[in-house]
Tab-separated table of C-alpha atoms and ligand atoms in Angstrom:
chain	number	residue	atom	x	y	z
A	23	MET	CA	-28.000	-2.282	4.040
A	24	SER	CA	-27.541	1.460	4.661
A	25	ASP	CA	-29.422	4.096	2.884
A	26	LYS	CA	-26.569	6.295	2.618
A	27	PRO	CA	-24.715	6.861	-0.713
A	28	ALA	CA	-22.097	4.254	-1.630
A	29	ILE	CA	-18.777	4.652	-0.400
A	30	LEU	CA	-17.407	2.628	-3.267
A	31	GLU	CA	-19.215	2.047	-6.784
A	32	VAL	CA	-17.761	-0.204	-9.527
A	33	GLU	CA	-19.415	0.092	-12.969
A	34	ASN	CA	-18.592	-2.287	-15.809
A	35	LEU	CA	-15.100	-2.753	-14.491
A	36	THR	CA	-12.968	-4.582	-17.035
A	37	LYS	CA	-9.257	-5.781	-16.804
A	38	HIS	CA	-7.508	-7.527	-19.658
A	39	PHE	CA	-3.972	-8.593	-19.515
A	40	ARG	CA	-1.903	-9.351	-22.649
A	41	SER	CA	-1.528	-13.072	-22.769
A	42	GLY	CA	1.058	-13.587	-25.616
A	43	VAL	CA	-1.207	-16.269	-27.316
A	44	ARG	CA	-1.921	-14.835	-30.785
A	45	GLY	CA	-2.882	-11.498	-29.198
A	46	HIS	CA	-5.714	-12.826	-27.393
A	47	PRO	CA	-6.182	-11.041	-24.030
A	48	VAL	CA	-6.662	-12.733	-20.848
A	49	ARG	CA	-10.165	-11.512	-19.814
A	50	ALA	CA	-9.512	-11.424	-15.945
A	51	LEU	CA	-12.363	-9.093	-15.290
A	52	ASP	CA	-15.183	-8.484	-17.659
A	53	GLY	CA	-17.934	-5.944	-16.936
A	54	VAL	CA	-18.216	-6.203	-13.097
A	55	THR	CA	-20.702	-3.886	-11.310
A	56	PHE	CA	-21.520	-3.371	-7.558
A	57	SER	CA	-21.593	-0.934	-4.903
A	58	VAL	CA	-20.550	-0.980	-1.208
A	59	ALA	CA	-22.489	1.000	1.517
A	60	PRO	CA	-20.675	2.788	4.280
A	61	GLY	CA	-20.094	0.658	7.374
A	62	GLU	CA	-21.249	-2.661	5.459
A	63	THR	CA	-19.005	-5.643	4.735
A	64	PHE	CA	-19.197	-6.735	1.072
A	65	ALA	CA	-17.568	-10.086	-0.071
A	66	LEU	CA	-16.561	-11.045	-3.633
A	67	VAL	CA	-16.479	-14.889	-3.641
A	68	GLY	CA	-15.654	-17.541	-6.184
A	69	GLU	CA	-13.076	-20.261	-7.049
A	70	SER	CA	-9.342	-19.548	-7.483
A	71	GLY	CA	-8.869	-17.633	-10.919
A	72	CYS	CA	-12.244	-16.209	-11.102
A	73	GLY	CA	-10.857	-12.726	-11.024
A	74	LYS	CA	-11.755	-11.514	-7.562
A	75	SER	CA	-8.116	-10.444	-6.528
A	76	THR	CA	-7.751	-8.687	-9.965
A	77	CYS	CA	-10.834	-6.684	-9.124
A	78	ALA	CA	-9.613	-5.528	-5.671
A	79	ARG	CA	-6.170	-4.734	-7.252
A	80	THR	CA	-7.783	-2.810	-9.965
A	81	ILE	CA	-10.190	-0.860	-7.529
A	82	ILE	CA	-6.933	0.121	-5.550
A	83	ARG	CA	-5.277	0.982	-8.772
A	84	LEU	CA	-2.558	-1.471	-8.531
A	85	TYR	CA	-3.803	-2.338	-12.217
A	86	GLU	CA	-5.018	0.103	-14.693
A	87	PRO	CA	-8.582	-0.726	-15.718
A	88	THR	CA	-9.147	-1.604	-19.248
A	89	ASP	CA	-12.633	-0.051	-19.127
A	90	GLY	CA	-15.586	0.940	-16.645
A	91	ARG	CA	-15.541	3.166	-13.677
A	92	ILE	CA	-14.452	3.149	-9.996
A	93	LEU	CA	-16.065	5.806	-7.934
A	94	LEU	CA	-14.836	6.380	-4.282
A	95	GLU	CA	-17.301	8.424	-2.392
A	96	GLY	CA	-18.500	9.758	-5.638
A	97	THR	CA	-15.211	10.701	-7.169
A	98	ASP	CA	-14.199	8.708	-10.409
A	99	ILE	CA	-10.755	7.420	-9.651
A	100	SER	CA	-10.502	5.215	-12.501
A	101	HIS	CA	-8.009	7.271	-14.738
A	102	LEU	CA	-6.430	9.756	-12.054
A	103	GLY	CA	-2.858	10.212	-12.244
A	104	ALA	CA	-0.723	9.230	-9.121
A	105	ARG	CA	-0.531	12.902	-7.971
A	106	GLN	CA	-4.490	13.291	-8.148
A	107	LEU	CA	-4.894	9.828	-6.720
A	108	ARG	CA	-2.617	10.221	-3.574
A	109	PRO	CA	-5.059	12.149	-1.346
A	110	LEU	CA	-7.912	9.837	-2.170
A	111	ARG	CA	-5.927	6.672	-1.684
A	112	ARG	CA	-5.736	7.582	2.045
A	113	ASN	CA	-9.290	6.596	2.268
A	114	ILE	CA	-8.726	3.108	0.748
A	115	GLN	CA	-6.191	0.578	1.948
A	116	MET	CA	-5.632	-3.126	1.667
A	117	VAL	CA	-4.741	-6.138	3.790
A	118	PHE	CA	-3.059	-8.824	1.790
A	119	GLN	CA	-3.441	-12.506	1.842
A	120	ASP	CA	0.058	-13.683	2.836
A	121	PRO	CA	1.390	-11.976	5.905
A	122	TYR	CA	4.772	-13.675	5.169
A	123	ALA	CA	5.189	-12.221	1.875
A	124	SER	CA	3.531	-8.775	2.525
A	125	LEU	CA	5.756	-7.621	5.137
A	126	ASN	CA	9.370	-6.791	4.317
A	127	ALA	CA	11.644	-8.946	6.367
A	128	ARG	CA	14.359	-6.169	6.604
A	129	MET	CA	12.119	-3.546	8.061
A	130	THR	CA	11.223	-3.291	11.771
A	131	VAL	CA	7.517	-3.125	12.740
A	132	ARG	CA	7.709	0.406	13.374
A	133	ASP	CA	9.009	1.103	9.761
A	134	ILE	CA	6.463	-1.267	8.144
A	135	ILE	CA	3.487	0.504	9.835
A	136	ALA	CA	5.084	3.937	8.897
A	137	GLU	CA	5.164	3.435	5.412
A	138	PRO	CA	1.727	4.551	4.658
A	139	LEU	CA	2.431	7.616	6.911
A	140	ARG	CA	5.452	8.585	4.985
A	141	VAL	CA	3.301	8.620	1.772
A	142	HIS	CA	0.215	10.220	2.964
A	143	ARG	CA	1.188	12.247	6.070
A	144	PRO	CA	4.724	13.626	5.520
A	145	ASP	CA	3.766	16.695	7.490
A	146	LEU	CA	3.851	14.450	10.756
A	147	ALA	CA	6.548	15.177	13.271
A	148	PRO	CA	8.334	11.940	14.344
A	149	ALA	CA	6.607	11.828	17.839
A	150	GLU	CA	3.142	12.388	16.353
A	151	ALA	CA	3.939	9.418	13.708
A	152	THR	CA	5.195	7.169	16.736
A	153	ASP	CA	1.878	7.945	18.505
A	154	LEU	CA	-0.262	6.923	15.431
A	155	ILE	CA	1.921	3.802	15.085
A	156	VAL	CA	1.546	2.744	18.458
A	157	ASP	CA	-2.147	3.368	18.453
A	158	ALA	CA	-2.499	1.104	15.375
A	159	LEU	CA	-0.350	-1.566	16.888
A	160	THR	CA	-2.406	-1.332	20.178
A	161	ALA	CA	-5.688	-1.537	18.117
A	162	VAL	CA	-4.701	-4.909	16.699
A	163	GLY	CA	-3.690	-6.383	20.002
A	164	LEU	CA	0.022	-5.733	19.998
A	165	GLY	CA	1.989	-3.130	21.815
A	166	ARG	CA	4.587	-0.588	21.964
A	167	GLU	CA	7.320	-3.251	22.922
A	168	TYR	CA	6.994	-4.827	19.399
A	169	LEU	CA	8.159	-1.698	17.546
A	170	THR	CA	11.594	-2.573	17.124
A	171	ARG	CA	11.216	-6.278	16.221
A	172	TYR	CA	11.334	-7.770	12.634
A	173	PRO	CA	8.656	-9.846	10.871
A	174	HIS	CA	10.482	-13.303	11.465
A	175	GLU	CA	10.120	-12.880	15.215
A	176	PHE	CA	6.188	-13.238	14.931
A	177	SER	CA	3.567	-15.925	14.197
A	178	GLY	CA	1.518	-15.890	11.020
A	179	GLY	CA	-1.465	-14.358	12.977
A	180	GLN	CA	0.625	-11.730	14.560
A	181	ARG	CA	2.210	-10.804	11.079
A	182	GLN	CA	-1.399	-10.484	9.811
A	183	ARG	CA	-2.200	-8.119	12.801
A	184	ILE	CA	0.909	-6.015	11.818
A	185	GLY	CA	-0.547	-6.002	8.290
A	186	ILE	CA	-3.812	-4.830	9.560
A	187	ALA	CA	-2.206	-2.218	11.775
A	188	ARG	CA	-0.279	-0.853	8.572
A	189	ALA	CA	-3.681	-0.485	6.704
A	190	LEU	CA	-5.413	1.234	9.575
A	191	VAL	CA	-2.613	3.627	10.688
A	192	ILE	CA	-3.802	6.604	8.252
A	193	ARG	CA	-7.373	5.723	9.155
A	194	PRO	CA	-8.880	4.769	5.917
A	195	LYS	CA	-12.622	4.409	5.510
A	196	LEU	CA	-12.741	1.337	3.264
A	197	VAL	CA	-10.393	-1.601	3.747
A	198	LEU	CA	-9.984	-4.350	0.993
A	199	CYS	CA	-9.122	-7.615	2.603
A	200	ASP	CA	-7.677	-10.101	-0.024
A	201	GLU	CA	-8.183	-13.603	1.572
A	202	PRO	CA	-7.018	-12.179	4.926
A	203	ILE	CA	-7.035	-15.468	6.788
A	204	SER	CA	-6.472	-18.035	4.183
A	205	ALA	CA	-2.789	-18.269	4.679
A	206	LEU	CA	-3.274	-18.623	8.533
A	207	ASP	CA	-3.792	-21.844	10.811
A	208	VAL	CA	-7.412	-22.598	11.374
A	209	SER	CA	-6.913	-22.014	15.068
A	210	ILE	CA	-6.059	-18.366	14.621
A	211	GLN	CA	-8.446	-17.600	11.595
A	212	ALA	CA	-11.302	-16.773	14.083
A	213	GLN	CA	-9.026	-14.433	16.110
A	214	ILE	CA	-8.282	-12.438	12.968
A	215	VAL	CA	-11.954	-12.309	11.731
A	216	ASN	CA	-13.049	-11.207	15.317
A	217	LEU	CA	-10.478	-8.598	15.304
A	218	LEU	CA	-11.509	-7.304	12.054
A	219	ARG	CA	-15.145	-7.107	13.188
A	220	ASP	CA	-14.162	-5.420	16.475
A	221	LEU	CA	-12.161	-2.812	14.519
A	222	GLN	CA	-15.119	-2.244	12.259
A	223	ASP	CA	-17.406	-1.386	15.136
A	224	GLU	CA	-14.741	0.770	16.859
A	225	LEU	CA	-13.484	2.783	13.791
A	226	GLY	CA	-16.706	2.621	11.499
A	227	LEU	CA	-14.776	0.826	8.788
A	228	THR	CA	-16.309	-0.472	5.568
A	229	TYR	CA	-14.777	-3.732	4.313
A	230	MET	CA	-14.568	-5.419	0.978
A	231	PHE	CA	-13.541	-8.977	1.429
A	232	ILE	CA	-12.069	-11.217	-1.328
A	233	ALA	CA	-12.590	-14.736	-0.340
A	234	HIS	CA	-13.067	-18.354	-1.385
A	235	ASP	CA	-13.755	-19.514	2.096
A	236	LEU	CA	-17.579	-19.435	2.158
A	237	SER	CA	-17.979	-20.075	5.787
A	238	MET	CA	-15.932	-16.912	6.802
A	239	VAL	CA	-18.047	-14.965	4.327
A	240	TRP	CA	-21.152	-16.277	6.151
A	241	HIS	CA	-19.801	-14.894	9.310
A	242	VAL	CA	-18.727	-11.517	8.295
A	243	ALA	CA	-20.403	-10.283	5.232
A	244	ASP	CA	-23.640	-8.115	4.888
A	245	SER	CA	-23.782	-8.716	1.162
A	246	VAL	CA	-22.077	-10.975	-1.314
A	247	ALA	CA	-21.373	-11.051	-5.057
A	248	VAL	CA	-20.548	-14.514	-6.697
A	249	MET	CA	-17.871	-14.430	-9.552
A	250	TYR	CA	-17.318	-16.818	-12.215
A	251	LEU	CA	-14.520	-16.310	-14.981
A	252	GLY	CA	-14.346	-12.545	-14.547
A	253	GLN	CA	-18.041	-11.755	-14.136
A	254	ILE	CA	-20.515	-11.615	-11.415
A	255	VAL	CA	-23.157	-14.266	-11.663
A	256	GLU	CA	-25.403	-13.531	-8.535
A	257	SER	CA	-25.334	-10.899	-5.792
A	258	GLY	CA	-27.516	-9.874	-2.713
A	259	PRO	CA	-27.901	-10.115	0.949
A	260	THR	CA	-25.529	-12.811	2.312
A	261	ARG	CA	-28.256	-14.667	4.350
A	262	MET	CA	-30.550	-14.848	1.293
A	263	VAL	CA	-27.981	-16.003	-0.971
A	264	TYR	CA	-26.676	-18.556	1.149
A	265	SER	CA	-30.113	-19.875	2.307
A	266	ASP	CA	-31.631	-19.719	-1.239
A	267	PRO	CA	-29.001	-19.743	-3.912
A	268	LEU	CA	-30.453	-19.059	-7.566
A	269	HIS	CA	-27.580	-19.421	-10.026
A	270	PRO	CA	-26.514	-22.830	-10.577
A	271	TYR	CA	-23.020	-21.948	-9.928
A	272	THR	CA	-23.842	-20.476	-6.567
A	273	LYS	CA	-25.722	-23.819	-5.735
A	274	GLY	CA	-22.754	-25.819	-6.768
A	275	LEU	CA	-20.203	-23.590	-4.884
A	276	LEU	CA	-22.280	-23.705	-1.603
A	277	ALA	CA	-22.610	-27.589	-2.068
A	278	SER	CA	-18.979	-27.853	-2.332
A	279	ALA	CA	-18.365	-25.864	0.817
A	280	PRO	CA	-17.545	-28.032	3.949
A	281	ARG	CA	-20.379	-28.217	6.598
A	282	PRO	CA	-20.190	-29.081	10.327
A	283	ASP	CA	-22.122	-32.275	9.887
A	284	PRO	CA	-21.812	-33.469	6.155
A	285	SER	CA	-24.206	-36.344	6.664
A	286	ALA	CA	-27.195	-34.044	7.839
A	287	ASP	CA	-28.253	-32.799	4.379
A	288	LEU	CA	-26.472	-35.206	2.167
A	289	LEU	CA	-29.580	-35.934	0.165
A	290	SER	CA	-31.010	-32.275	-0.181
A	291	ARG	CA	-27.748	-30.904	-1.300
A	292	PRO	CA	-27.254	-30.068	-5.009
A	293	PRO	CA	-24.197	-31.824	-6.676
A	294	ALA	CA	-20.784	-30.092	-6.429
A	295	ILE	CA	-19.596	-28.342	-9.649
A	296	GLU	CA	-17.572	-30.748	-11.794
A	297	GLY	CA	-14.662	-29.883	-14.141
A	298	GLU	CA	-12.181	-27.031	-14.186
A	299	ILE	CA	-12.577	-23.413	-14.609
A	300	PRO	CA	-12.153	-22.570	-18.345
A	301	SER	CA	-9.262	-20.268	-19.626
A	302	PRO	CA	-10.055	-16.666	-19.376
A	303	ILE	CA	-8.249	-16.339	-22.593
A	304	HIS	CA	-10.825	-18.316	-24.472
A	305	PRO	CA	-13.898	-18.042	-22.305
A	306	PRO	CA	-16.937	-20.114	-23.399
A	307	SER	CA	-19.530	-18.139	-25.826
A	308	GLY	CA	-22.933	-17.043	-24.362
A	309	CYS	CA	-22.893	-17.892	-20.626
A	310	ARG	CA	-19.477	-18.575	-19.335
A	311	PHE	CA	-20.458	-21.321	-16.857
A	312	ARG	CA	-22.439	-23.431	-19.650
A	313	THR	CA	-19.411	-25.982	-19.794
A	314	ARG	CA	-19.966	-26.904	-16.239
A	315	CYS	CA	-23.664	-26.061	-15.774
A	316	PRO	CA	-26.091	-29.060	-14.774
A	317	ALA	CA	-29.059	-26.897	-16.197
A	318	VAL	CA	-27.430	-25.821	-19.464
A	319	MET	CA	-29.856	-25.088	-22.326
A	320	PRO	CA	-29.471	-24.547	-26.370
A	321	ILE	CA	-29.680	-20.742	-25.578
A	322	CYS	CA	-26.940	-20.874	-23.383
A	323	SER	CA	-24.180	-21.133	-25.920
A	324	ASP	CA	-25.540	-18.368	-28.078
A	325	VAL	CA	-26.498	-15.597	-25.622
A	326	ALA	CA	-24.821	-14.225	-22.602
A	327	PRO	CA	-27.413	-13.692	-19.781
A	328	ASN	CA	-27.817	-10.264	-18.397
A	329	PRO	CA	-28.285	-9.440	-14.735
A	330	VAL	CA	-31.775	-9.782	-13.762
A	331	ASP	CA	-33.276	-8.043	-10.597
A	332	VAL	CA	-35.191	-10.667	-8.808
A	333	GLY	CA	-36.270	-8.328	-5.806
A	334	ASP	CA	-34.908	-8.089	-2.318
A	335	GLY	CA	-31.748	-6.504	-3.454
A	336	ARG	CA	-30.778	-9.539	-5.291
A	337	THR	CA	-29.597	-10.090	-9.011
A	338	VAL	CA	-28.829	-13.097	-10.954
A	339	SER	CA	-27.312	-13.587	-14.322
A	340	CYS	CA	-28.935	-16.709	-15.971
A	341	HIS	CA	-31.467	-17.559	-18.577
A	342	LEU	CA	-33.435	-19.575	-16.073
A	343	PHE	CA	-34.553	-16.042	-14.808
A	344	LYS	CA	-36.216	-13.563	-16.910
B	8	SF4	FE1	-26.685	-22.572	-16.800
B	8	SF4	FE2	-27.731	-21.516	-18.764
B	8	SF4	FE3	-28.044	-20.491	-16.483
B	8	SF4	FE4	-25.696	-20.206	-17.552
B	8	SF4	S1	-27.571	-19.241	-18.445
B	8	SF4	S2	-26.144	-20.733	-15.416
B	8	SF4	S3	-25.621	-22.215	-18.586
B	8	SF4	S4	-28.760	-22.288	-17.282
């Protein structure tokens, strides 16, 4: 990890939505804290519905935070108005999960990639804008000849390349990648992951990945935070968390992940997690994982565990660790 000041700091970030169920909110995100160093790749992982996409969308201010702070290069952007936010937003862009839904079918590639330039660089002359668009398109392995084509003329992998070019055209420092390969064929997932890594080296980018695919996170992320029901339960350097998971949820999640040779460690693997993730409208009291935890104790239903620093840059929120 870098010793430089964090590019992104998230402190106690909370996002509740109205549920319509007797005034009980949907507690999608509840007190999430982490930081991302410049040049690193940080991943938020967890099952579908754990709040990781809400976290990314709140950071980029598609959702207003209910509580907590978001600091981008030291500036608190949590409650800035649209005008104040606009110049700072140049530094933070997003690659969306579904390259079929995220590109406007009626727009040409040129117009799609030009969108962020229209918002953030209205001063550019048309020729300068075209140069930047072609540069971005070339960086993702496509070229000038694709400028006048429409999204339906491309494969899923090519569409995601266009989505990446759109995110990069204004040269952001931080790119939030929301499940960037999960909608793609397995055969081209590796190409997109390799492309993102090459672009990171070339352009000095910082990435925050949102993912449920643990093998992808293993390959790309320097550090990882594991989310469960709107909260981070464990975080630390990826290799340490993967090789020696501490939280019972992390252990179960890794046990559920596909391995190249499932028979090799069948006996040594902990059991996969059973049951469904509870409703974020009525999360369990105490530890939110207690209804599925194989190590649950009496204290777990009464007291919510706080994050404990267990050394080596790792934290875990579980009563098994004091
Ligand atoms: Fe399991 Fe209790 Fe730890 Fe929660 S606090 S993960 S229920 S042992």
